[in-house]
PDB file of C-alpha atoms and ligand atoms in Angstrom:
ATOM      1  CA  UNK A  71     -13.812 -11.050  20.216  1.00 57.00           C
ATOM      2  CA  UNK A  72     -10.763  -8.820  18.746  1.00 72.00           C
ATOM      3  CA  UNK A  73     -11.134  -7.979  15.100  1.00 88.00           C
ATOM      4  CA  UNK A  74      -9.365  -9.513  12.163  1.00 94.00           C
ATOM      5  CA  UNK A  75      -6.388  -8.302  10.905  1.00 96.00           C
ATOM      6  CA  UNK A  76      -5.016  -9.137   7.525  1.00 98.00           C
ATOM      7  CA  UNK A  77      -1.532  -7.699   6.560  1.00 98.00           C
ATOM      8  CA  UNK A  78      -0.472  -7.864   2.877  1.00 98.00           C
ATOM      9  CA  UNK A  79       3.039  -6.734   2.308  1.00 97.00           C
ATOM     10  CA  UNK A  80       5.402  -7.256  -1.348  1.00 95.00           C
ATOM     11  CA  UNK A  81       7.101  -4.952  -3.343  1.00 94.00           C
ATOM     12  CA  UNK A  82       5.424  -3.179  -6.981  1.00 91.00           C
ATOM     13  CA  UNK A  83       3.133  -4.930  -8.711  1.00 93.00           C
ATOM     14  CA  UNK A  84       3.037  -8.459  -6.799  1.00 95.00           C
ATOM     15  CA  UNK A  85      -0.690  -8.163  -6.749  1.00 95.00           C
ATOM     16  CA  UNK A  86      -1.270  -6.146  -3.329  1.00 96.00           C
ATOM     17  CA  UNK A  87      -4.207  -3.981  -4.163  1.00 95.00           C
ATOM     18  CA  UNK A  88      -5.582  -6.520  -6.931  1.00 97.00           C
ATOM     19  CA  UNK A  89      -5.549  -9.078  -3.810  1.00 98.00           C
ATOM     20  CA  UNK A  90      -6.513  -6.938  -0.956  1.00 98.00           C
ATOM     21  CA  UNK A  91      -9.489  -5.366  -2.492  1.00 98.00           C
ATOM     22  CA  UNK A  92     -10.858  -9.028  -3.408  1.00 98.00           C
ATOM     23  CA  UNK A  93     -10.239 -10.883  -0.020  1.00 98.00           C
ATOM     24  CA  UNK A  94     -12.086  -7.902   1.128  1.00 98.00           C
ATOM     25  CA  UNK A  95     -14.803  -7.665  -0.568  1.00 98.00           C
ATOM     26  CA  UNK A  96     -15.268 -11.279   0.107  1.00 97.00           C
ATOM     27  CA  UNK A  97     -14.966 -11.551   3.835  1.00 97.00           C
ATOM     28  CA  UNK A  98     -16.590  -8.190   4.033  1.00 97.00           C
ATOM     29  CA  UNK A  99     -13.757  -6.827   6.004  1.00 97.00           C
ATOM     30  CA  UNK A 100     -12.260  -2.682   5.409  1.00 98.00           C
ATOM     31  CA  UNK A 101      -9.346  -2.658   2.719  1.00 98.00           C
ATOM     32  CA  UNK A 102      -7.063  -0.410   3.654  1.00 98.00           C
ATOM     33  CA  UNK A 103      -4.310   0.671   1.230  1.00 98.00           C
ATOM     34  CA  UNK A 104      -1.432   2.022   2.875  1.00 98.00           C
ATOM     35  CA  UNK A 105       0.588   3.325  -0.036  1.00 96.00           C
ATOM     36  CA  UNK A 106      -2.116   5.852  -0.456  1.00 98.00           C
ATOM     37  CA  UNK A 107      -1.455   7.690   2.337  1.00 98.00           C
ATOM     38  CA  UNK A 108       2.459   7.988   1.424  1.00 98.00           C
ATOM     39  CA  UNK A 109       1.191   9.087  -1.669  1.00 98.00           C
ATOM     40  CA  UNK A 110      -1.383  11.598  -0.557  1.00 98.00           C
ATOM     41  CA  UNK A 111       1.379  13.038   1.602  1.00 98.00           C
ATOM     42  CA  UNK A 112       3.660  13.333  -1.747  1.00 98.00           C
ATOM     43  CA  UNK A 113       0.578  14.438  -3.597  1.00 98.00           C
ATOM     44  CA  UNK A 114       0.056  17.469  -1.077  1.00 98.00           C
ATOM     45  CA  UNK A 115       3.543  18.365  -1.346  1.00 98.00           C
ATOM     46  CA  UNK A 116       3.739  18.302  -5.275  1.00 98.00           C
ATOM     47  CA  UNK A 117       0.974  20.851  -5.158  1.00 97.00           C
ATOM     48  CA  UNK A 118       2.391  23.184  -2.550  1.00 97.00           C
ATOM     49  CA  UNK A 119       5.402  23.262  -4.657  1.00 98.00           C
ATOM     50  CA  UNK A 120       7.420  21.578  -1.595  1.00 98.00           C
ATOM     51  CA  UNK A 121      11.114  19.752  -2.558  1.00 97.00           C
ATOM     52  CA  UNK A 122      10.633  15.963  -1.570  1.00 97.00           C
ATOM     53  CA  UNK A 123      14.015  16.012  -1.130  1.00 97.00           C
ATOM     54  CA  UNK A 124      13.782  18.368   2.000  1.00 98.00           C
ATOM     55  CA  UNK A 125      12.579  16.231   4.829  1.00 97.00           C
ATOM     56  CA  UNK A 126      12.050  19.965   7.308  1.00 98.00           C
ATOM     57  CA  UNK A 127       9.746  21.550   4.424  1.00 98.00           C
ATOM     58  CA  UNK A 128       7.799  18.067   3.622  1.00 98.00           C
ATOM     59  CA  UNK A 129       7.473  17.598   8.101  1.00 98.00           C
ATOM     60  CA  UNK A 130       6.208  21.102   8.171  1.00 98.00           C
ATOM     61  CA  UNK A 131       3.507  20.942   5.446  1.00 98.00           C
ATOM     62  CA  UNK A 132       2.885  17.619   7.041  1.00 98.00           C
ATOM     63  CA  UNK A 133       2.201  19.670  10.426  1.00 97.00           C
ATOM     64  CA  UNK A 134       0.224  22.313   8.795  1.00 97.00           C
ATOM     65  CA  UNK A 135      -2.146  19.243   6.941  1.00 97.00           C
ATOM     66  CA  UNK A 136      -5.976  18.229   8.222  1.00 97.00           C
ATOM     67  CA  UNK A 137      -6.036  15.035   7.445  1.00 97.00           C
ATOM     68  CA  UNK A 138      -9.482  13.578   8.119  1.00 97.00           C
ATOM     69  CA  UNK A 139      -9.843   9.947   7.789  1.00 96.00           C
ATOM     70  CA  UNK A 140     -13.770   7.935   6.683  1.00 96.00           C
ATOM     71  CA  UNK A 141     -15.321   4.765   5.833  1.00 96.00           C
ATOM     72  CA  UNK A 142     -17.020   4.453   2.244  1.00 95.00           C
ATOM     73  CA  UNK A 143     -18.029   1.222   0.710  1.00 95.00           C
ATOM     74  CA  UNK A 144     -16.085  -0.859   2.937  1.00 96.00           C
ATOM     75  CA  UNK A 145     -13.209   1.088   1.874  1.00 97.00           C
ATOM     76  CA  UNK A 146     -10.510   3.684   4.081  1.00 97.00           C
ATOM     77  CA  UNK A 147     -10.496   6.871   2.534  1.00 97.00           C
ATOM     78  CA  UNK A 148      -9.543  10.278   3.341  1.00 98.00           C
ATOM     79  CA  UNK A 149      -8.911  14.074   3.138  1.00 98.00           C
ATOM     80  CA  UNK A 150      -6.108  16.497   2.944  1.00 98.00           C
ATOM     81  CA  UNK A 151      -6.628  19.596   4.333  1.00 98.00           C
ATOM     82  CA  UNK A 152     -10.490  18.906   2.939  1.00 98.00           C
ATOM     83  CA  UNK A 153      -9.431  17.692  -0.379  1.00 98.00           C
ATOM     84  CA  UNK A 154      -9.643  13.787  -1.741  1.00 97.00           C
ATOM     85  CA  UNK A 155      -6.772  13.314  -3.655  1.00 98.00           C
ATOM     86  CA  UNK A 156      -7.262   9.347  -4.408  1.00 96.00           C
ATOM     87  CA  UNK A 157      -8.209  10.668  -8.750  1.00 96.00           C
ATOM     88  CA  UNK A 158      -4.231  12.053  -8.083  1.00 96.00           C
ATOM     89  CA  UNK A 159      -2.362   9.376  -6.756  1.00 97.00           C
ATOM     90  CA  UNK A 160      -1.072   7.466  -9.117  1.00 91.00           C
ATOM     91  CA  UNK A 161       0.075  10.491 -11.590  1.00 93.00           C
ATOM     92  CA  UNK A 162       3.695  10.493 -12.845  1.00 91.00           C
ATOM     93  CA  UNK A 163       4.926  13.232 -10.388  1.00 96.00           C
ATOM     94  CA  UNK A 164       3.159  11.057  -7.328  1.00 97.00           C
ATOM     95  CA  UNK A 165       4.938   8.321  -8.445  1.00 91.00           C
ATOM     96  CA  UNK A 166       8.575   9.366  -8.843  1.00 91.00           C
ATOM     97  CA  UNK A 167       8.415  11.186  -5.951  1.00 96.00           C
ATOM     98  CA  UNK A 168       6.656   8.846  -2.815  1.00 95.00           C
ATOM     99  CA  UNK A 169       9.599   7.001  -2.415  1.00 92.00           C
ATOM    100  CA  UNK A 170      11.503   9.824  -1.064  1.00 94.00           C
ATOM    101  CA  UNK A 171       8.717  10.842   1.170  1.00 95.00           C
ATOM    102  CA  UNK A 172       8.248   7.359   2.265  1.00 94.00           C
ATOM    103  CA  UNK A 173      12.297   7.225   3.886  1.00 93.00           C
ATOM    104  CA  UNK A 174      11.449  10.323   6.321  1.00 96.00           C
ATOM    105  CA  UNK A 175      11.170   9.080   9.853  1.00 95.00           C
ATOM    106  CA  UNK A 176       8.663  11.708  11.221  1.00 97.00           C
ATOM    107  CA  UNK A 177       6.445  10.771   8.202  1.00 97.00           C
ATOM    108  CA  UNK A 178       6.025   7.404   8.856  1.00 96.00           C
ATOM    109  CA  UNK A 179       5.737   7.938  12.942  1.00 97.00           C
ATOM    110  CA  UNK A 180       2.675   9.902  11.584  1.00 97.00           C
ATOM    111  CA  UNK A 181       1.495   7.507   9.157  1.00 98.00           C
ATOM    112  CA  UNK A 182       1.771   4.555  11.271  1.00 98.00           C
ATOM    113  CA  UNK A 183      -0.196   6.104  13.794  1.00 97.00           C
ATOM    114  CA  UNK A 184      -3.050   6.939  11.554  1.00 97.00           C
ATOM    115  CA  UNK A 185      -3.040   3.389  10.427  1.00 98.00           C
ATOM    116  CA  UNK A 186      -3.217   1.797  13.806  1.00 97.00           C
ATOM    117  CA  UNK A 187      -6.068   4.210  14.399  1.00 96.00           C
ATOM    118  CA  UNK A 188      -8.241   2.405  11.513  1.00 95.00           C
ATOM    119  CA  UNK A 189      -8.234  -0.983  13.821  1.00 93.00           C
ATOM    120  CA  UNK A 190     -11.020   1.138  15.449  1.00 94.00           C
ATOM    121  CA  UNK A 191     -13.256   0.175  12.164  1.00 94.00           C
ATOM    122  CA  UNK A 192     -13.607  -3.113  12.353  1.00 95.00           C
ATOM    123  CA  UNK A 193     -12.164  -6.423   9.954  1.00 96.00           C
ATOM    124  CA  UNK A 194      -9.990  -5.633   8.020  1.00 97.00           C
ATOM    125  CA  UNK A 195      -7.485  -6.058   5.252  1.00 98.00           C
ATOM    126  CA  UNK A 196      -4.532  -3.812   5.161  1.00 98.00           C
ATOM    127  CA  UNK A 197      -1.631  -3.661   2.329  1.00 98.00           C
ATOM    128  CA  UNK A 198       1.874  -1.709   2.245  1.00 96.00           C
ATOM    129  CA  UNK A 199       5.203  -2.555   3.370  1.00 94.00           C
ATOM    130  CA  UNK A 200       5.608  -2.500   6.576  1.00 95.00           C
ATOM    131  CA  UNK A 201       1.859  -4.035   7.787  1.00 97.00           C
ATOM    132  CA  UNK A 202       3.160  -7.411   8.928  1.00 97.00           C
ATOM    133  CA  UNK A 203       5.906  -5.980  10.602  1.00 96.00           C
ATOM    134  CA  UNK A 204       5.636  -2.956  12.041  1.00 96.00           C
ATOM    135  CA  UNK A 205       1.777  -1.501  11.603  1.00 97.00           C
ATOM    136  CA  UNK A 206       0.320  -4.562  12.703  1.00 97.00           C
ATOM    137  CA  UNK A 207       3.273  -7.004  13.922  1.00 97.00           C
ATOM    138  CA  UNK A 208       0.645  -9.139  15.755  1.00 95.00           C
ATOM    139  CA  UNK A 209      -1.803  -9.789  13.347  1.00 96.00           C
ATOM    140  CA  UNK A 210      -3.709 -13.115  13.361  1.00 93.00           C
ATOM    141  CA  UNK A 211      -2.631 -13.630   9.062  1.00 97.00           C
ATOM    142  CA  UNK A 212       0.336 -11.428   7.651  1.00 98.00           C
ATOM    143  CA  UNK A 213       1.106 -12.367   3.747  1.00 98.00           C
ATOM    144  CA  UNK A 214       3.783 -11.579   2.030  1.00 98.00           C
ATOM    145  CA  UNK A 215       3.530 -11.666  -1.932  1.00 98.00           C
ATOM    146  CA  UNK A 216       6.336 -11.289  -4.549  1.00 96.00           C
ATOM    147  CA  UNK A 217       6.550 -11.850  -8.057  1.00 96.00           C
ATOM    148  CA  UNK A 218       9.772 -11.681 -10.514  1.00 95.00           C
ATOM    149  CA  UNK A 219      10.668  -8.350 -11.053  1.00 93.00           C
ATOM    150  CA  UNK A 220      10.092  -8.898 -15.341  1.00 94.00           C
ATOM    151  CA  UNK A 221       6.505 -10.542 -14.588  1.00 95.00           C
ATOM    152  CA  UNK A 222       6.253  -7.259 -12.240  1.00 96.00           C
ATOM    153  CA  UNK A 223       7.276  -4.448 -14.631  1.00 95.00           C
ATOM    154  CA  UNK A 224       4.948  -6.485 -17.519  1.00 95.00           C
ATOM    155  CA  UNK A 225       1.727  -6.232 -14.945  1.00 94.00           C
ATOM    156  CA  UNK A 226       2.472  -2.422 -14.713  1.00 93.00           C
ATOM    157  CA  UNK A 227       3.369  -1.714 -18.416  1.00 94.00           C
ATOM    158  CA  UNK A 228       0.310  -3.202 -19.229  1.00 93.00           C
ATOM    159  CA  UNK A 229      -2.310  -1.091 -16.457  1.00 90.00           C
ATOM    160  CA  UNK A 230       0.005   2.143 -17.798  1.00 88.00           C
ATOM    161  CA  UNK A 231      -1.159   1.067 -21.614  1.00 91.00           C
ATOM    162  CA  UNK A 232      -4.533   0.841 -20.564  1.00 91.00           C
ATOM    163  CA  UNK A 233      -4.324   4.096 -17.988  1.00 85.00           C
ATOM    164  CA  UNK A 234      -2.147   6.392 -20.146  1.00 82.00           C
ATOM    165  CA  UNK A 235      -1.526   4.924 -23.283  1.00 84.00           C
ATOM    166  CA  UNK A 236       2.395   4.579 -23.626  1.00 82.00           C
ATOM    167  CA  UNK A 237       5.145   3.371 -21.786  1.00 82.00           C
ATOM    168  CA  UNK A 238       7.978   0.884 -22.479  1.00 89.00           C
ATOM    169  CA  UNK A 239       8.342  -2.089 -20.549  1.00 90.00           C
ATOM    170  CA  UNK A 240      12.145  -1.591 -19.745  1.00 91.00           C
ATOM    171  CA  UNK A 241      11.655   1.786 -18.534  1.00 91.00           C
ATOM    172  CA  UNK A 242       8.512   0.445 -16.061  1.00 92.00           C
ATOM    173  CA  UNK A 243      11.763  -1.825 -15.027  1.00 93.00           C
ATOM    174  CA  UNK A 244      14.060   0.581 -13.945  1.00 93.00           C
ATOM    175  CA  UNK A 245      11.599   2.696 -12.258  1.00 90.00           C
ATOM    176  CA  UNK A 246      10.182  -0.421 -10.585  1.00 92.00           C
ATOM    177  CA  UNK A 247      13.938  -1.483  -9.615  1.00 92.00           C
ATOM    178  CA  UNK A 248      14.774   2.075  -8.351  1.00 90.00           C
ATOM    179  CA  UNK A 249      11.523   2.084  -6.147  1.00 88.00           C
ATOM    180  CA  UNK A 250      12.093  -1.552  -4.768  1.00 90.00           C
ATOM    181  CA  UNK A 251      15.854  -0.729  -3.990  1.00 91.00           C
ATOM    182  CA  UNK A 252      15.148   2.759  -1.888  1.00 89.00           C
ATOM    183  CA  UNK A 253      12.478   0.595  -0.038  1.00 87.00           C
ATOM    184  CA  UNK A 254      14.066  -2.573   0.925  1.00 90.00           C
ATOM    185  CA  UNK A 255      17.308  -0.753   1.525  1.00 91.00           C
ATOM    186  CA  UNK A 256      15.953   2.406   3.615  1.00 87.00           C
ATOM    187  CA  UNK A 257      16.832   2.485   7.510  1.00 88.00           C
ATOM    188  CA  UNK A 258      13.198   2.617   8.933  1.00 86.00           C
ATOM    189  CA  UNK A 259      10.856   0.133   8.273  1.00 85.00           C
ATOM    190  CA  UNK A 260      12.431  -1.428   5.339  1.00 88.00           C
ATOM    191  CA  UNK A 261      10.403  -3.554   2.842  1.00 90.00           C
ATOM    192  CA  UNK A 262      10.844  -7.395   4.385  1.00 91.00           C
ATOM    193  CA  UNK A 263       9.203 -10.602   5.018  1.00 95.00           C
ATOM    194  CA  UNK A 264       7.543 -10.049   8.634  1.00 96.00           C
ATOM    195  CA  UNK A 265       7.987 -12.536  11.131  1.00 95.00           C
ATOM    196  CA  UNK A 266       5.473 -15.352  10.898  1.00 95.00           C
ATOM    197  CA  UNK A 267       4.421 -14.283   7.268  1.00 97.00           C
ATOM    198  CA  UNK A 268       3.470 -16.396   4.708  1.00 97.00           C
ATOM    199  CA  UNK A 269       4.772 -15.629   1.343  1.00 98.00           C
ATOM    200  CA  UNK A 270       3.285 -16.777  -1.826  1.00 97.00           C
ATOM    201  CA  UNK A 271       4.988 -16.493  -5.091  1.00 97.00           C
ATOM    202  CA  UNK A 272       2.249 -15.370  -7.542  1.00 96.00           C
ATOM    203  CA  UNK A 273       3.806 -15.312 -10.624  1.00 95.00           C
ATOM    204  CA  UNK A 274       2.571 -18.190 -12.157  1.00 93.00           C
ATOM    205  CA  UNK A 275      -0.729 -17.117 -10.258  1.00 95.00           C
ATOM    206  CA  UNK A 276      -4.253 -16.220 -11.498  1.00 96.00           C
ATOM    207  CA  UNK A 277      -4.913 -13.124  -8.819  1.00 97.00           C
ATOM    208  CA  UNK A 278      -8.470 -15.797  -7.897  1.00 98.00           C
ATOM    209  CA  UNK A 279      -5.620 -18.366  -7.017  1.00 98.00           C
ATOM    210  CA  UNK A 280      -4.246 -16.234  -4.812  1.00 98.00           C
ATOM    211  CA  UNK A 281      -7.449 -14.687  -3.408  1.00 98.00           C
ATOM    212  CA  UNK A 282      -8.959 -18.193  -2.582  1.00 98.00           C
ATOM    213  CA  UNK A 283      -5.824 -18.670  -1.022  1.00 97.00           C
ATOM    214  CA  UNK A 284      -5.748 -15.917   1.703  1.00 98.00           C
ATOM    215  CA  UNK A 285      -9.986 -16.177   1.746  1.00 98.00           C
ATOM    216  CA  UNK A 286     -10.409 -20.189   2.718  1.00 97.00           C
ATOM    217  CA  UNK A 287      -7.329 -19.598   5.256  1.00 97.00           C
ATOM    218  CA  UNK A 288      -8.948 -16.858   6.958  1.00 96.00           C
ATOM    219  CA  UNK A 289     -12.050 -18.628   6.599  1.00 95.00           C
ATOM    220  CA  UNK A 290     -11.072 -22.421   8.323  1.00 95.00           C
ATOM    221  CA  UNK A 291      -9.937 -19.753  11.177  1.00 92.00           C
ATOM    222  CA  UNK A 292     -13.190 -18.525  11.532  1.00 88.00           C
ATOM    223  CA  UNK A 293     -14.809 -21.788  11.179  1.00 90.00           C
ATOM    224  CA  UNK A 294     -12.508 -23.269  14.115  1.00 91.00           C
ATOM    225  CA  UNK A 295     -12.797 -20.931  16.064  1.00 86.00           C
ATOM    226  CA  UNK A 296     -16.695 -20.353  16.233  1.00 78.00           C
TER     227      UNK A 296
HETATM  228  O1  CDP B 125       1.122   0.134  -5.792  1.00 86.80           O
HETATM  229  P1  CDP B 125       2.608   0.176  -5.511  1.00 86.80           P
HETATM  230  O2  CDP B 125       3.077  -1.083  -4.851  1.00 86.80           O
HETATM  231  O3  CDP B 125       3.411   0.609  -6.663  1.00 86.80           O
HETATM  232  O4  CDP B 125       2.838   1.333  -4.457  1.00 86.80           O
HETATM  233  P2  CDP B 125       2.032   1.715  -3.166  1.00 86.80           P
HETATM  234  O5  CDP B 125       1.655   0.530  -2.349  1.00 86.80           O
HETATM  235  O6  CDP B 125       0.976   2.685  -3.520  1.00 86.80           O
HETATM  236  O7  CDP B 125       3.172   2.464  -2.356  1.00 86.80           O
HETATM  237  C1  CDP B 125       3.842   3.575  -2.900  1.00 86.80           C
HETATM  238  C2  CDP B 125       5.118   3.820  -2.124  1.00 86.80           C
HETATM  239  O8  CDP B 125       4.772   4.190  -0.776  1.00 86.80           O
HETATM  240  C3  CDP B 125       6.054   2.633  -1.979  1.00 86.80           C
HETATM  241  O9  CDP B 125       6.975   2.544  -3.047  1.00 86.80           O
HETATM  242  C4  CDP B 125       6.768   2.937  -0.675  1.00 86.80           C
HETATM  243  O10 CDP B 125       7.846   3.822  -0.910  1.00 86.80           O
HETATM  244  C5  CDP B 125       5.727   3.676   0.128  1.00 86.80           C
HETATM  245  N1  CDP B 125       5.042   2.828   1.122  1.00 86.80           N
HETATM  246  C6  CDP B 125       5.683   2.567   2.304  1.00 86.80           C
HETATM  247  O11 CDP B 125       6.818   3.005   2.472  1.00 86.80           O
HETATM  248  N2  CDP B 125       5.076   1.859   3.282  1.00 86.80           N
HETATM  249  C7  CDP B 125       3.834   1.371   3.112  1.00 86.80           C
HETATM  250  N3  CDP B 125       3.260   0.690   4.104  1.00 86.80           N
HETATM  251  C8  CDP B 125       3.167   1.603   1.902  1.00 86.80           C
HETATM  252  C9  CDP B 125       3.799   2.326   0.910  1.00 86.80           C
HETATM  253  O1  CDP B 126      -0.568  -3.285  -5.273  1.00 86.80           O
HETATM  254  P1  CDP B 126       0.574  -3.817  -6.070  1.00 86.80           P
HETATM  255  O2  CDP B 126       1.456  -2.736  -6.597  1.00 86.80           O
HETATM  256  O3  CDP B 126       1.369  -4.861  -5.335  1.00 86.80           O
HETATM  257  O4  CDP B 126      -0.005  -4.603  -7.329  1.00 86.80           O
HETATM  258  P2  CDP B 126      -1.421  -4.460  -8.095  1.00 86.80           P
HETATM  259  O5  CDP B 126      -1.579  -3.052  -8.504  1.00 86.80           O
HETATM  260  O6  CDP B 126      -2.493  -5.078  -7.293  1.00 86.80           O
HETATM  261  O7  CDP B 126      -1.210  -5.449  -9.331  1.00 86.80           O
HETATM  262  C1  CDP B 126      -0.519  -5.058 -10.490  1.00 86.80           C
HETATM  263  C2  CDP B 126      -1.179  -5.647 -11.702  1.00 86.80           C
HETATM  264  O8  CDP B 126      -0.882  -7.044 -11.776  1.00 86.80           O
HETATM  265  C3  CDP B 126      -2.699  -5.521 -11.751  1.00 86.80           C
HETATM  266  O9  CDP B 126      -3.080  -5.012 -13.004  1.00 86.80           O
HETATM  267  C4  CDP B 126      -3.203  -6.941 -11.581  1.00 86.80           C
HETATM  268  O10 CDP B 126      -4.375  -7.189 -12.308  1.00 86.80           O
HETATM  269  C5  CDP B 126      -2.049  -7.773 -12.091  1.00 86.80           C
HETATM  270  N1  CDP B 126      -1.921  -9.085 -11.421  1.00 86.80           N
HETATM  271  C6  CDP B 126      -1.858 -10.217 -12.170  1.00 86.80           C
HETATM  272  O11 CDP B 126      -1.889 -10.114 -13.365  1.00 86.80           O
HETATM  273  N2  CDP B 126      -1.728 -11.464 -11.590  1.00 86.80           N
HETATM  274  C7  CDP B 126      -1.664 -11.597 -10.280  1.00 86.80           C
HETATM  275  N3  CDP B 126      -1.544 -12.817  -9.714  1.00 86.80           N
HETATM  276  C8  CDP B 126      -1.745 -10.437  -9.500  1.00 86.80           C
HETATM  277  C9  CDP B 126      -1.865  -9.174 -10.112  1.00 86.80           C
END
C-alpha cells in the first residue's frame, strides 16, 4: 500500500502549522513544514552575510551547504552545514527576508527535491505553498486553508505579543500583505488553490474544527479502504 500524503497549502497565518502538527499527531503520520526549509536557507544566508537580493551569491552558498535531513518525534528536521537552525527561524531578519529567497528558481528545484525525498519516511502531513500543487500534485487529500487577511494579521500580532512582546497589529498587516503579494504573484510555483483541493475558510474556526475536519476525512478513507 502507498503512503498517505496530506498537503496543506494557505497563505500567513490561516492555521497551517497549528493544523498540520495536530492532524499529525493524531493519525500518527510525519509533519513536515515546508516553510522551514525556505527559511533555513534565508537563515544560512543572513549569517554568512549573503544579499538575499542576489540570487548567484544565495545559489552558491546554497551549493557550498550540507544539508542533512532526520526524523525526531514524528517530526522532519534538519541540519545546515551541521547546524539546527529551527530556535532561528522565525527571527525578524528570517522573516523579512524568506520571501525573496523563496522567488529563486534554483532554490526551489533544490527544495522541492528534498521534499519529495521525505515520501521515503512514511505518512505524512506536509504544509507550504506549493504541496498540493507542485511537491505533491497527486496526493490522495490536498487542503487549502485561508482566513481574512485582518483575522490573519490579529492571529500573528497576538503569537508576536506572546513571542517578543510588541508589535502593532497594522504593521503585522502590511508585512503579512507584502509577503502574501510576492508569493501569489511570483512566476514559479505561485501560492494557489491546487487542483482537486479542498479549501476551508477557518476564520470563524476553532483550529479542533478544522483538525477534526481533515482527521475524520482522512480517517473514513482509511476505514473504506481497509
Ligand atoms: O508560517 P508562515 O505561513 O508565515 O510562513 P512559512 O510557511 O514558514 O513560509 C515562509 C515563506 O517561505 C513563505 O512566505 C514563502 O515565501 C516561502 N515558502 C514557499 O515559497 N513555499 C513553501 N512551500 C513554503 C514556504
Ligand atoms: O502556519 P501558518 O502561518 O498558516 O499559521 P499558524 O502559525 O499555524 O497559525 C497562526 C496562529 O493562528 C496560531 O497562533 C494559531 O493558534 C492561530 N489559529 C487560530 O487562532 N484559529 C485557527 N482556526 C487557526 C489558527
Amino acid at each position: 500500500m502507498t503512503n498517505y500524503r496530506i498537503a496543506i497549502d494557505g497563505p500567513a497565518a490561516s492555521g497551517k502549522s497549528t493544523v498540520s502538527r495536530e492532524v499529525a499527531r493524531n493519525l500518527k503520520f510525519m509533519y513536515v513544514d515546508s516553510g522551514a526549509l525556505y527559511r533555513g536557507m534565508t537563515w544560512k544566508a543572513v549569517r554568512e552575510g549573503v544579499d538575499v537580493k542576489d540570487p548567484e551569491a544565495v545559489i552558491d552558498l546554497m551549493n557550498r551547504s550540507e544539508w542533512d535531513f532526520f526524523e525526531e518525534d514524528l517530526t522532519l528536521k534538519f541540519t545546515i552545514d551541521g547546524v539546527d537552525p529551527t530556535d532561528h527561524l522565525r527571527s525578524e531578519p528570517v522573516r523579512e527576508r524568506v520571501a525573496d529567497i523563496a522567488v529563486i528558481q534554483e532554490i526551489r528545484a533544490f527544495m522541492v527535491a528534498r521534499l519529495q525525498e521525505t515520501a521515503a519516511f512514511g505518512d505524512l502531513v506536509m504544509e507550504g505553498r506549493d504541496i498540493g500543487s507542485v511537491v505533491f500534485p497527486d496526493a490522495l487529500f490536498k487542503y487549502y486553508l485561508d482566513a481574512d487577511p485582518e483575522e490573519r494579521a490579529r492571529r500573528r500580532h497576538k503569537e508576536l505579543l506572546a513571542t517578543e512582546g510588541r508589535g502593532e497589529v497594522s504593521e503585522v498587516l502590511s508585512s503579512l500583505a507584502r509577503r502574501d503579494k510576492m508569493d501569489s504573484t511570483r512566476k514559479t510555483a505561485p501560492l494557489q488553490i491546487p487542483l482537486g483541493a479542498r479549501v476551508i475558510n477557518t476564520t470563524g474556526m476553532t483550529i479542533e474544527e478544522v483538525v477534526d475536519r481533515i482527521v475524520s476525512e482522512v480517517n473514513e478513507h482509511r476505514a473504506a479502504s481497509a
